[in-house]
Amino acid sequence: MRAWTGPEIPTLPAVGPPVALHDTASGEKVVTTPEGPARLYVCGITPYDATHLGHANTYIAFDLLNRAWRTAGHDVRFVQNVTDVDDPLLERATKVGVDWVELAERETELFRQDMQALRVLPPAAFVGAVESIPLVIELIQRLQAAGAVYQVEQDLYFSVSADPAFGDESGYDRETMLRFFGERGGDPDRAGKKDPLDCVVWRGERPDEPAWDSPFGRGRPGWHIECAAIALEHLGAATMDVQAGGSDLIFPHHEMCAGHAQVATGAPYARAYAHAGMVGYDGEKMSKSRGNLVFVSALRNSDIDPMAIRLALLRHHYRDDWEWTDEILWSAVDDVDRWRRAFALGAGAAAEPVVSEVLSALADDLDAPRATSAIDRWVDATLGGEGRLADNSDPDAAATLLLVVDAALGLSF
Ligand code: 5CA
Ligand code: ZN
């Protein structure tokens, strides 16, 4: 499907350092070493409701990775899916009496507009589950050939025991896996499965559910196989550099995707797995099912500058769990105003040390709070008048920093 229109990325006067990232699988910070283009897969939305600040936080986090790689001189191949057929979407459509296709198209379009307003760089391939059904069928056939698929009534299941590396991505013990599997769309109690953790790859047709023809009978894809199939096809290599998403996708989603792909290709799915923390509101994780949501589009409709939304999110480290409050937003609105006033002066305190601080903060596990604090200090020094003193004033400071803030942090003023 169509992605959104991305901003032009300015060329920087400096090259950024190699990018280090916390890897969920090893539990360590690893330096990424892309060969050819840096390959990034960021799991996309399930489009049954508008983009909330939790989603935006996750997408902005990995937009920083995309930008840090580009700053370090890499080409980036970024792919994202849209889960445009799945249980939560079908349930919502039935509940509100809308056609599920219309609901998915409408919310996907709103997501595009939100991402564009927040200046998130678009993926090279933005791919729906429905349009990928032929890829899913092909991947299931590869898994069948490897003896990793079996049938329970009209459904096909993946045997997690087929992947010797199963469990390496999350590192969770079996009890934790069983709990999350039950809570996050799995069916540990279904009778007839070989292992309670085995997940569905093809769900046979049910009354009143959409279904497509396949060699396994009419039905629809399982959630995990959809991402594995899209990633393998559109990233152009068996092993990607980084598989990313929110921390609620560590298990089962990313473990199962890795399992499917690894059995099919015999190669590791990803060199690193990166996960963003959860944004909460009113004491709980912001989620569509709980309904405690702050929508990006609602803030935009009430004339909040998208750059203030982006800055409010960048003030938190992407791996932290944190709570959204109105104060966070209003303080970002004030900061944007201060930054704008400082940039408007043209000359200012010396830019060069700020540039290297921003680039090294972002290359060190995407430390946006450290990067934005460096800009704050420059803004304070510049508005305080220091920058206008003849002997230490940098006449091009604002122009230089505007380039860096744009290219590396995705903020434009
Ligand atoms: N379509 C699947 C992925 S294939 C999915 O999880 N969709 S989603 O719409 O539920 O979430 C989209 C992304 O936002 C995921 O990476 C998810 O981890 C992240 N996300 C969801 N809620 C929050 C939250 N409260 N805070 C941070 N990230 C969140
Ligand atoms: Zn996914």
mmCIF file of C-alpha atoms and ligand atoms in Angstrom, residues 43-46 52 54-55 57-59 81 83 223 226-227 245-249 253 277-280 285-288, ligand 1:
data_model
loop_
_atom_site.group_PDB
_atom_site.id
_atom_site.type_symbol
_atom_site.label_atom_id
_atom_site.label_comp_id
_atom_site.label_asym_id
_atom_site.label_seq_id
_atom_site.Cartn_x
_atom_site.Cartn_y
_atom_site.Cartn_z
ATOM 1 C CA CYS A 43 5.887 -3.552 13.344
ATOM 2 C CA GLY A 44 3.009 -1.378 12.188
ATOM 3 C CA ILE A 45 -0.433 -0.655 13.566
ATOM 4 C CA THR A 46 -3.568 -2.715 13.718
ATOM 5 C CA HIS A 52 -2.266 7.311 20.210
ATOM 6 C CA GLY A 54 2.055 5.243 22.801
ATOM 7 C CA HIS A 55 2.189 4.299 19.121
ATOM 8 C CA ASN A 57 6.416 7.142 20.904
ATOM 9 C CA THR A 58 7.405 3.766 19.459
ATOM 10 C CA TYR A 59 7.493 5.045 15.862
ATOM 11 C CA ASN A 81 3.406 -3.727 7.924
ATOM 12 C CA THR A 83 -2.188 -5.612 10.312
ATOM 13 C CA TRP A 223 -0.647 -12.591 13.019
ATOM 14 C CA GLU A 226 2.231 -12.054 8.407
ATOM 15 C CA CYS A 227 5.163 -10.017 9.744
ATOM 16 C CA GLY A 245 8.480 -2.525 18.182
ATOM 17 C CA GLY A 246 7.020 -1.793 21.583
ATOM 18 C CA SER A 247 7.976 -4.010 24.517
ATOM 19 C CA ASP A 248 4.557 -5.684 24.441
ATOM 20 C CA LEU A 249 5.722 -7.350 21.211
ATOM 21 C CA HIS A 253 5.062 -11.701 18.531
ATOM 22 C CA GLY A 277 8.885 1.192 26.620
ATOM 23 C CA MET A 278 5.172 1.583 27.205
ATOM 24 C CA VAL A 279 3.544 4.968 27.563
ATOM 25 C CA GLY A 280 0.825 5.049 30.177
ATOM 26 C CA LYS A 285 -0.608 1.347 29.744
ATOM 27 C CA MET A 286 -2.268 3.416 27.022
ATOM 28 C CA SER A 287 -4.165 0.852 24.992
ATOM 29 C CA LYS A 288 -7.088 0.581 22.668
HETATM 30 N N1 5CA B 1 -0.028 -4.643 14.344
HETATM 31 C C1 5CA B 1 0.674 -5.130 15.504
HETATM 32 C C2 5CA B 1 2.143 -5.302 15.252
HETATM 33 S S1 5CA B 1 2.461 -6.327 13.881
HETATM 34 C C3 5CA B 1 0.463 -4.178 16.700
HETATM 35 O O1 5CA B 1 0.990 -4.464 17.755
HETATM 36 N N2 5CA B 1 -0.306 -3.124 16.465
HETATM 37 S S2 5CA B 1 -0.700 -2.047 17.580
HETATM 38 O O2 5CA B 1 -1.496 -1.065 16.885
HETATM 39 O O3 5CA B 1 -1.305 -2.684 18.687
HETATM 40 O O4 5CA B 1 0.618 -1.386 18.092
HETATM 41 C C4 5CA B 1 1.478 -0.708 17.194
HETATM 42 C C5 5CA B 1 2.818 -0.436 17.871
HETATM 43 O O5 5CA B 1 2.634 0.459 18.960
HETATM 44 C C6 5CA B 1 3.494 -1.683 18.454
HETATM 45 O O6 5CA B 1 4.892 -1.615 18.259
HETATM 46 C C7 5CA B 1 3.171 -1.598 19.918
HETATM 47 O O7 5CA B 1 4.160 -2.232 20.704
HETATM 48 C C8 5CA B 1 3.195 -0.091 20.144
HETATM 49 N N3 5CA B 1 2.378 0.332 21.299
HETATM 50 C C9 5CA B 1 1.094 0.008 21.565
HETATM 51 N N4 5CA B 1 0.682 0.589 22.729
HETATM 52 C C10 5CA B 1 1.742 1.293 23.202
HETATM 53 C C11 5CA B 1 1.974 2.106 24.350
HETATM 54 N N5 5CA B 1 1.023 2.337 25.253
HETATM 55 N N6 5CA B 1 3.203 2.675 24.501
HETATM 56 C C12 5CA B 1 4.178 2.467 23.584
HETATM 57 N N7 5CA B 1 4.021 1.719 22.471
HETATM 58 C C13 5CA B 1 2.824 1.125 22.283
#
